[in-house]
Amino acid sequence: MIVLQIDPLRLDDALDQVLEAALAPERWSAVLERICEATGSFGAHILPLRGKFSPGVPATPSLHEGFEAYFREGWYLQDIRFGCVPHVLKKGVAVEHDISSEEDFRRSAYYNDFLGRFGFRYSAMVGFTTGDTLLSLGLQRTIRDGPFDREEERVLVRMRSRLSLAADIMRGVSLERLDAMSNAFDMADIACAFYDRHGRVTRLNKLSEGLLDQDIRLLQGELTSRWPEESTALRGHIKAVLQSPAIADSAASSPVRLSRPGRRPLIIRAQRLRGMPAEIFSHSVAVAVITDLEDRPVPTGKVLQLLFALTAQEAIVATQLARGLGPKEIAEALELGYETVRTHTKSVMQKTDTKRQSEVAALLSGIRLSSVRKMD
């Protein structure tokens, strides 16, 4: 007689609470704990089945230390369990013995140096979907718990429909919030673009759509410039925002300039969206605010002298930087030497506490002239 470690009644109750967690994401940890109790598991987590993912995925506290080591030590780059994916796609669920043998358990560094350190050994992966995203509920057992067997596998596969329903609800909630944010940006006359966790544009609001032309396009989910180096810079900026604390990475904290011949450039600055459901369930996880310098008044040199203690010549150069011009263009316009303009530009950046010309342009073009007292 086969004795299951899974309690179907308790699992059914836990799955009912999954739907509650869909509407109250802060409950995910507690619900995953209930699933662990019902399945004889030590810990549980939810991960994308394909593509990259970052720390912060829904998981029980029992797995937090292991996840920290997983990312910190690079085990995610050699995760044997990615081999479960074909099995999940074929039958909806996979267990450890679908991909590994007892010999693997004895010899593999992944099982011994990583999982063994925490007493982990056996897992089950239950696949489910939301939109075009494939997700998995991972259940982790220790060496003492023993493996998931084929009878338990047949019970686990029945979890899929309710997991998918919960994920769809969370995705729907994120879409509603996204609609509200997009409308709010439109009402505030701010152009913006929303991005998913892969760095693809998911939505442009009406104002940003109006900025697309032959120089700046949306191609295959990516905002691009006619100049490849600017497209590369924007791609790097978005990637850094998605993967790093903005304060710790200059690529994440520095805006990007997209040039437009005959007009002042666009300045793009992205940031992660907070207050959304767990990002693996969310339609979009970051927003980029697009500033059209053509619509921004340029402060006078006199105002800039007052605000930043610039010299008269530095203030003249600063006004040109605010218009989005580069040092070569400024040198030609003012009939100054290129190195002279570079020297003034460095001084302006130092006095305005900026590190890049795009930051100077964004800062100076955002000054509200009405808030500055007139000089006598």
Tab-separated table of N, CA and C in Angstrom, residues 144-277:
chain	number	residue	atom	x	y	z
A	144	ARG	N	15.936	13.727	4.211
A	144	ARG	CA	15.162	12.865	5.108
A	144	ARG	C	13.703	12.719	4.665
A	145	ASP	N	13.163	13.755	3.999
A	145	ASP	CA	11.760	13.702	3.561
A	145	ASP	C	11.522	12.634	2.492
A	146	GLY	N	12.538	12.408	1.670
A	146	GLY	CA	12.386	11.453	0.577
A	146	GLY	C	11.798	12.105	-0.661
A	147	PRO	N	11.846	11.428	-1.806
A	147	PRO	CA	11.423	12.019	-3.082
A	147	PRO	C	9.907	12.011	-3.266
A	148	PHE	N	9.452	12.826	-4.221
A	148	PHE	CA	8.072	12.772	-4.681
A	148	PHE	C	7.943	11.549	-5.589
A	149	ASP	N	6.911	10.767	-5.390
A	149	ASP	CA	6.738	9.575	-6.228
A	149	ASP	C	5.702	9.840	-7.318
A	150	ARG	N	5.464	8.832	-8.169
A	150	ARG	CA	4.575	9.018	-9.312
A	150	ARG	C	3.123	9.215	-8.890
A	151	GLU	N	2.709	8.606	-7.792
A	151	GLU	CA	1.337	8.807	-7.326
A	151	GLU	C	1.148	10.251	-6.845
A	152	GLU	N	2.144	10.780	-6.145
A	152	GLU	CA	2.077	12.179	-5.709
A	152	GLU	C	2.119	13.118	-6.909
A	153	GLU	N	2.858	12.723	-7.920
A	153	GLU	CA	2.916	13.516	-9.152
A	153	GLU	C	1.529	13.691	-9.753
A	154	ARG	N	0.712	12.641	-9.698
A	154	ARG	CA	-0.636	12.708	-10.259
A	154	ARG	C	-1.540	13.643	-9.448
A	155	VAL	N	-1.240	13.774	-8.153
A	155	VAL	CA	-2.002	14.717	-7.325
A	155	VAL	C	-1.555	16.159	-7.627
A	156	LEU	N	-0.246	16.346	-7.751
A	156	LEU	CA	0.294	17.694	-7.958
A	156	LEU	C	-0.174	18.320	-9.265
A	157	VAL	N	-0.319	17.515	-10.299
A	157	VAL	CA	-0.685	18.068	-11.608
A	157	VAL	C	-2.076	18.703	-11.566
A	158	ARG	N	-2.901	18.283	-10.600
A	158	ARG	CA	-4.243	18.857	-10.481
A	158	ARG	C	-4.229	20.264	-9.908
A	159	MET	N	-3.069	20.729	-9.446
A	159	MET	CA	-2.964	22.082	-8.890
A	159	MET	C	-2.942	23.141	-9.981
A	160	ARG	N	-2.657	22.735	-11.197
A	160	ARG	CA	-2.328	23.699	-12.244
A	160	ARG	C	-3.430	24.715	-12.523
A	161	SER	N	-4.676	24.256	-12.598
A	161	SER	CA	-5.745	25.169	-13.008
A	161	SER	C	-5.944	26.290	-12.009
A	162	ARG	N	-5.879	25.970	-10.706
A	162	ARG	CA	-6.091	27.025	-9.714
A	162	ARG	C	-4.881	27.962	-9.595
A	163	LEU	N	-3.701	27.422	-9.838
A	163	LEU	CA	-2.516	28.289	-9.863
A	163	LEU	C	-2.592	29.260	-11.041
A	164	SER	N	-3.025	28.758	-12.201
A	164	SER	CA	-3.155	29.622	-13.374
A	164	SER	C	-4.223	30.690	-13.160
A	165	LEU	N	-5.327	30.305	-12.524
A	165	LEU	CA	-6.392	31.267	-12.258
A	165	LEU	C	-5.888	32.387	-11.354
A	166	ALA	N	-5.150	32.026	-10.301
A	166	ALA	CA	-4.602	33.036	-9.393
A	166	ALA	C	-3.633	33.960	-10.126
A	167	ALA	N	-2.787	33.373	-10.967
A	167	ALA	CA	-1.824	34.184	-11.716
A	167	ALA	C	-2.530	35.122	-12.686
A	168	ASP	N	-3.605	34.649	-13.316
A	168	ASP	CA	-4.376	35.497	-14.234
A	168	ASP	C	-5.018	36.661	-13.489
A	169	ILE	N	-5.508	36.384	-12.275
A	169	ILE	CA	-6.114	37.453	-11.472
A	169	ILE	C	-5.062	38.527	-11.150
A	170	MET	N	-3.873	38.095	-10.735
A	170	MET	CA	-2.822	39.049	-10.397
A	170	MET	C	-2.378	39.842	-11.624
A	171	ARG	N	-2.308	39.176	-12.747
A	171	ARG	CA	-1.932	39.876	-13.977
A	171	ARG	C	-3.011	40.893	-14.356
A	172	GLY	N	-4.272	40.520	-14.156
A	172	GLY	CA	-5.354	41.450	-14.431
A	172	GLY	C	-5.306	42.665	-13.529
A	173	VAL	N	-4.984	42.443	-12.257
A	173	VAL	CA	-4.850	43.563	-11.315
A	173	VAL	C	-3.726	44.494	-11.756
A	174	SER	N	-2.614	43.910	-12.191
A	174	SER	CA	-1.489	44.747	-12.626
A	174	SER	C	-1.841	45.539	-13.877
A	175	LEU	N	-2.647	44.947	-14.754
A	175	LEU	CA	-3.068	45.669	-15.960
A	175	LEU	C	-3.975	46.839	-15.627
A	176	GLU	N	-4.874	46.653	-14.658
A	176	GLU	CA	-5.738	47.748	-14.239
A	176	GLU	C	-4.919	48.892	-13.667
A	177	ARG	N	-3.919	48.561	-12.848
A	177	ARG	CA	-3.064	49.604	-12.283
A	177	ARG	C	-2.265	50.293	-13.382
A	178	LEU	N	-1.844	49.504	-14.362
A	178	LEU	CA	-1.090	50.075	-15.472
A	178	LEU	C	-1.959	51.048	-16.274
A	179	ASP	N	-3.213	50.677	-16.505
A	179	ASP	CA	-4.137	51.580	-17.205
A	179	ASP	C	-4.266	52.897	-16.450
A	180	ALA	N	-4.433	52.802	-15.137
A	180	ALA	CA	-4.592	54.011	-14.322
A	180	ALA	C	-3.336	54.874	-14.371
A	181	MET	N	-2.154	54.237	-14.295
A	181	MET	CA	-0.905	54.994	-14.347
A	181	MET	C	-0.714	55.653	-15.701
A	182	SER	N	-1.012	54.928	-16.769
A	182	SER	CA	-0.859	55.476	-18.110
A	182	SER	C	-1.764	56.692	-18.295
A	183	ASN	N	-3.011	56.597	-17.831
A	183	ASN	CA	-3.933	57.722	-17.926
A	183	ASN	C	-3.459	58.905	-17.091
A	184	ALA	N	-2.900	58.617	-15.914
A	184	ALA	CA	-2.404	59.690	-15.051
A	184	ALA	C	-1.245	60.426	-15.714
A	185	PHE	N	-0.347	59.680	-16.363
A	185	PHE	CA	0.760	60.322	-17.078
A	185	PHE	C	0.231	61.192	-18.217
A	186	ASP	N	-0.782	60.708	-18.929
A	186	ASP	CA	-1.372	61.504	-20.004
A	186	ASP	C	-1.973	62.807	-19.462
A	187	MET	N	-2.690	62.700	-18.353
A	187	MET	CA	-3.316	63.882	-17.766
A	187	MET	C	-2.278	64.892	-17.284
A	188	ALA	N	-1.114	64.387	-16.873
A	188	ALA	CA	-0.041	65.269	-16.402
A	188	ALA	C	0.863	65.737	-17.540
A	189	ASP	N	0.508	65.390	-18.793
A	189	ASP	CA	1.313	65.755	-19.966
A	189	ASP	C	2.738	65.221	-19.869
A	190	ILE	N	2.852	63.969	-19.451
A	190	ILE	CA	4.157	63.319	-19.338
A	190	ILE	C	4.166	62.097	-20.248
A	191	ALA	N	5.127	62.035	-21.144
A	191	ALA	CA	5.276	60.868	-22.013
A	191	ALA	C	5.979	59.752	-21.244
A	192	CYS	N	5.552	58.517	-21.474
A	192	CYS	CA	6.188	57.412	-20.751
A	192	CYS	C	6.072	56.114	-21.543
A	193	ALA	N	6.931	55.167	-21.175
A	193	ALA	CA	6.913	53.822	-21.757
A	193	ALA	C	7.022	52.824	-20.619
A	194	PHE	N	6.247	51.751	-20.682
A	194	PHE	CA	6.285	50.710	-19.661
A	194	PHE	C	7.049	49.499	-20.191
A	195	TYR	N	7.765	48.820	-19.279
A	195	TYR	CA	8.622	47.689	-19.655
A	195	TYR	C	8.285	46.461	-18.816
A	196	ASP	N	8.434	45.263	-19.437
A	196	ASP	CA	8.288	44.031	-18.673
A	196	ASP	C	9.636	43.622	-18.102
A	197	ARG	N	9.674	42.478	-17.418
A	197	ARG	CA	10.910	42.081	-16.732
A	197	ARG	C	12.019	41.673	-17.695
A	198	HIS	N	11.684	41.491	-18.978
A	198	HIS	CA	12.690	41.166	-19.982
A	198	HIS	C	13.257	42.421	-20.654
A	199	GLY	N	12.739	43.596	-20.287
A	199	GLY	CA	13.205	44.831	-20.902
A	199	GLY	C	12.497	45.168	-22.201
A	200	ARG	N	11.351	44.530	-22.462
A	200	ARG	CA	10.566	44.827	-23.658
A	200	ARG	C	9.503	45.874	-23.326
A	201	VAL	N	9.274	46.771	-24.276
A	201	VAL	CA	8.222	47.777	-24.093
A	201	VAL	C	6.862	47.084	-24.173
A	202	THR	N	6.054	47.267	-23.143
A	202	THR	CA	4.718	46.669	-23.121
A	202	THR	C	3.643	47.675	-23.512
A	203	ARG	N	3.941	48.968	-23.291
A	203	ARG	CA	2.945	49.991	-23.612
A	203	ARG	C	3.598	51.365	-23.692
A	204	LEU	N	3.141	52.154	-24.655
A	204	LEU	CA	3.467	53.575	-24.731
A	204	LEU	C	2.185	54.348	-24.472
A	205	ASN	N	2.248	55.418	-23.650
A	205	ASN	CA	1.038	56.218	-23.520
A	205	ASN	C	0.897	57.121	-24.747
A	206	LYS	N	-0.203	57.844	-24.841
A	206	LYS	CA	-0.504	58.601	-26.056
A	206	LYS	C	0.573	59.633	-26.374
A	207	LEU	N	1.083	60.300	-25.349
A	207	LEU	CA	2.099	61.330	-25.591
A	207	LEU	C	3.388	60.729	-26.159
A	208	SER	N	3.787	59.578	-25.630
A	208	SER	CA	5.029	58.970	-26.117
A	208	SER	C	4.859	58.431	-27.536
A	209	GLU	N	3.665	57.957	-27.871
A	209	GLU	CA	3.418	57.502	-29.244
A	209	GLU	C	3.616	58.647	-30.228
A	210	GLY	N	3.244	59.867	-29.808
A	210	GLY	CA	3.386	61.027	-30.676
A	210	GLY	C	4.822	61.458	-30.902
A	211	LEU	N	5.750	60.898	-30.106
A	211	LEU	CA	7.162	61.259	-30.250
A	211	LEU	C	7.910	60.345	-31.227
A	212	LEU	N	7.261	59.259	-31.631
A	212	LEU	CA	7.912	58.333	-32.567
A	212	LEU	C	7.969	58.960	-33.961
A	213	ASP	N	9.094	58.800	-34.626
A	213	ASP	CA	9.271	59.304	-35.988
A	213	ASP	C	10.342	58.485	-36.681
A	214	GLN	N	10.918	59.029	-37.741
A	214	GLN	CA	11.922	58.265	-38.482
A	214	GLN	C	13.230	58.124	-37.702
A	215	ASP	N	13.430	58.960	-36.687
A	215	ASP	CA	14.663	58.889	-35.897
A	215	ASP	C	14.517	58.021	-34.656
A	216	ILE	N	13.329	58.014	-34.075
A	216	ILE	CA	13.080	57.246	-32.852
A	216	ILE	C	11.896	56.328	-33.110
A	217	ARG	N	12.140	55.017	-33.022
A	217	ARG	CA	11.126	54.037	-33.397
A	217	ARG	C	10.954	52.986	-32.311
A	218	LEU	N	9.824	52.290	-32.404
A	218	LEU	CA	9.582	51.120	-31.564
A	218	LEU	C	9.693	49.901	-32.464
A	219	LEU	N	10.778	49.134	-32.266
A	219	LEU	CA	11.042	47.973	-33.109
A	219	LEU	C	11.191	46.729	-32.249
A	220	GLN	N	10.328	45.749	-32.481
A	220	GLN	CA	10.388	44.474	-31.771
A	220	GLN	C	10.448	44.671	-30.259
A	221	GLY	N	9.573	45.549	-29.759
A	221	GLY	CA	9.477	45.768	-28.324
A	221	GLY	C	10.582	46.617	-27.740
A	222	GLU	N	11.312	47.340	-28.562
A	222	GLU	CA	12.437	48.138	-28.072
A	222	GLU	C	12.408	49.532	-28.680
A	223	LEU	N	12.549	50.558	-27.824
A	223	LEU	CA	12.705	51.922	-28.321
A	223	LEU	C	14.108	52.058	-28.896
A	224	THR	N	14.214	52.530	-30.133
A	224	THR	CA	15.516	52.624	-30.779
A	224	THR	C	15.732	54.006	-31.366
A	225	SER	N	17.004	54.359	-31.492
A	225	SER	CA	17.411	55.614	-32.102
A	225	SER	C	18.057	55.323	-33.453
A	226	ARG	N	18.088	56.333	-34.291
A	226	ARG	CA	18.790	56.196	-35.572
A	226	ARG	C	20.265	55.896	-35.322
A	227	TRP	N	20.781	56.349	-34.158
A	227	TRP	CA	22.192	56.160	-33.835
A	227	TRP	C	22.340	54.933	-32.926
A	228	PRO	N	23.013	53.888	-33.389
A	228	PRO	CA	23.121	52.632	-32.630
A	228	PRO	C	23.672	52.806	-31.223
A	229	GLU	N	24.620	53.741	-31.042
A	229	GLU	CA	25.201	53.909	-29.704
A	229	GLU	C	24.160	54.407	-28.703
A	230	GLU	N	23.183	55.197	-29.176
A	230	GLU	CA	22.131	55.660	-28.278
A	230	GLU	C	21.165	54.529	-27.941
A	231	SER	N	20.859	53.681	-28.917
A	231	SER	CA	20.015	52.512	-28.658
A	231	SER	C	20.681	51.581	-27.658
A	232	THR	N	21.998	51.409	-27.810
A	232	THR	CA	22.747	50.560	-26.886
A	232	THR	C	22.730	51.143	-25.479
A	233	ALA	N	22.878	52.467	-25.381
A	233	ALA	CA	22.870	53.123	-24.076
A	233	ALA	C	21.510	52.964	-23.396
A	234	LEU	N	20.427	53.108	-24.162
A	234	LEU	CA	19.095	52.963	-23.586
A	234	LEU	C	18.852	51.524	-23.149
A	235	ARG	N	19.292	50.572	-23.967
A	235	ARG	CA	19.140	49.158	-23.607
A	235	ARG	C	19.889	48.856	-22.301
A	236	GLY	N	21.085	49.409	-22.177
A	236	GLY	CA	21.868	49.211	-20.958
A	236	GLY	C	21.227	49.866	-19.752
A	237	HIS	N	20.631	51.041	-19.964
A	237	HIS	CA	19.943	51.758	-18.879
A	237	HIS	C	18.760	50.939	-18.362
A	238	ILE	N	17.946	50.441	-19.267
A	238	ILE	CA	16.774	49.649	-18.871
A	238	ILE	C	17.214	48.371	-18.167
A	239	LYS	N	18.224	47.713	-18.697
A	239	LYS	CA	18.716	46.476	-18.088
A	239	LYS	C	19.223	46.730	-16.674
A	240	ALA	N	19.953	47.834	-16.496
A	240	ALA	CA	20.492	48.153	-15.172
A	240	ALA	C	19.374	48.467	-14.181
A	241	VAL	N	18.349	49.169	-14.644
A	241	VAL	CA	17.213	49.489	-13.774
A	241	VAL	C	16.505	48.215	-13.324
A	242	LEU	N	16.374	47.253	-14.224
A	242	LEU	CA	15.675	46.013	-13.908
A	242	LEU	C	16.487	45.097	-13.004
A	243	GLN	N	17.812	45.184	-13.093
A	243	GLN	CA	18.646	44.210	-12.397
A	243	GLN	C	19.385	44.761	-11.186
A	244	SER	N	19.494	46.084	-11.040
A	244	SER	CA	20.344	46.643	-9.994
A	244	SER	C	19.614	47.710	-9.192
A	245	PRO	N	20.012	47.900	-7.926
A	245	PRO	CA	19.537	49.082	-7.207
A	245	PRO	C	20.042	50.325	-7.930
A	246	ALA	N	19.138	51.234	-8.302
A	246	ALA	CA	19.513	52.386	-9.119
A	246	ALA	C	20.632	53.191	-8.490
A	247	ILE	N	20.649	53.285	-7.162
A	247	ILE	CA	21.634	54.115	-6.484
A	247	ILE	C	23.034	53.528	-6.616
A	248	ALA	N	23.126	52.215	-6.906
A	248	ALA	CA	24.415	51.536	-6.935
A	248	ALA	C	25.008	51.406	-8.328
A	249	ASP	N	24.276	51.788	-9.360
A	249	ASP	CA	24.721	51.577	-10.728
A	249	ASP	C	24.531	52.858	-11.526
A	250	SER	N	25.627	53.414	-12.043
A	250	SER	CA	25.533	54.670	-12.790
A	250	SER	C	24.679	54.516	-14.037
A	251	ALA	N	24.696	53.331	-14.646
A	251	ALA	CA	23.872	53.104	-15.837
A	251	ALA	C	22.388	53.156	-15.498
A	252	ALA	N	22.028	52.766	-14.271
A	252	ALA	CA	20.628	52.797	-13.856
A	252	ALA	C	20.197	54.198	-13.450
A	253	SER	N	21.108	54.967	-12.862
A	253	SER	CA	20.730	56.277	-12.324
A	253	SER	C	20.898	57.416	-13.318
A	254	SER	N	21.587	57.176	-14.427
A	254	SER	CA	21.834	58.238	-15.402
A	254	SER	C	20.837	58.176	-16.555
A	255	PRO	N	20.199	59.302	-16.906
A	255	PRO	CA	19.262	59.312	-18.031
A	255	PRO	C	19.989	59.131	-19.357
A	256	VAL	N	19.224	58.808	-20.390
A	256	VAL	CA	19.784	58.565	-21.725
A	256	VAL	C	19.218	59.593	-22.702
A	257	ARG	N	20.070	60.077	-23.580
A	257	ARG	CA	19.667	61.068	-24.590
A	257	ARG	C	19.444	60.377	-25.927
A	258	LEU	N	18.313	60.693	-26.572
A	258	LEU	CA	18.031	60.239	-27.929
A	258	LEU	C	17.953	61.468	-28.834
A	259	SER	N	18.864	61.548	-29.804
A	259	SER	CA	18.998	62.739	-30.644
A	259	SER	C	17.921	62.806	-31.724
A	260	ARG	N	17.601	64.042	-32.121
A	260	ARG	CA	16.665	64.293	-33.225
A	260	ARG	C	17.209	65.472	-34.034
A	261	PRO	N	17.751	65.237	-35.210
A	261	PRO	CA	18.347	66.315	-36.011
A	261	PRO	C	17.374	67.472	-36.212
A	262	GLY	N	17.869	68.692	-35.963
A	262	GLY	CA	17.053	69.890	-36.140
A	262	GLY	C	16.152	70.194	-34.965
A	263	ARG	N	16.107	69.312	-33.966
A	263	ARG	CA	15.295	69.533	-32.771
A	263	ARG	C	16.077	69.141	-31.533
A	264	ARG	N	15.633	69.646	-30.392
A	264	ARG	CA	16.269	69.247	-29.144
A	264	ARG	C	15.953	67.775	-28.871
A	265	PRO	N	16.838	67.076	-28.183
A	265	PRO	CA	16.685	65.621	-28.008
A	265	PRO	C	15.625	65.246	-26.974
A	266	LEU	N	15.361	63.957	-26.903
A	266	LEU	CA	14.555	63.394	-25.826
A	266	LEU	C	15.488	62.897	-24.731
A	267	ILE	N	15.062	63.039	-23.489
A	267	ILE	CA	15.810	62.514	-22.352
A	267	ILE	C	14.944	61.442	-21.698
A	268	ILE	N	15.504	60.247	-21.522
A	268	ILE	CA	14.745	59.114	-20.981
A	268	ILE	C	15.376	58.645	-19.672
A	269	ARG	N	14.525	58.541	-18.660
A	269	ARG	CA	14.971	58.040	-17.354
A	269	ARG	C	13.962	57.000	-16.866
A	270	ALA	N	14.441	55.801	-16.576
A	270	ALA	CA	13.552	54.703	-16.158
A	270	ALA	C	13.690	54.413	-14.669
A	271	GLN	N	12.655	53.803	-14.114
A	271	GLN	CA	12.708	53.327	-12.737
A	271	GLN	C	11.749	52.163	-12.580
A	272	ARG	N	12.018	51.337	-11.570
A	272	ARG	CA	11.155	50.189	-11.308
A	272	ARG	C	9.837	50.659	-10.738
A	273	LEU	N	8.795	49.892	-10.996
A	273	LEU	CA	7.482	50.171	-10.430
A	273	LEU	C	7.365	49.465	-9.091
A	274	ARG	N	6.968	50.199	-8.088
A	274	ARG	CA	6.758	49.614	-6.763
A	274	ARG	C	5.259	49.504	-6.505
A	275	GLY	N	4.898	48.700	-5.531
A	275	GLY	CA	3.500	48.555	-5.185
A	275	GLY	C	2.713	47.699	-6.157
A	276	MET	N	3.423	47.017	-7.077
A	276	MET	CA	2.753	46.104	-8.005
A	276	MET	C	2.801	44.686	-7.423
A	277	PRO	N	1.982	43.753	-7.944
A	277	PRO	CA	2.108	42.362	-7.518
A	277	PRO	C	3.518	41.846	-7.830
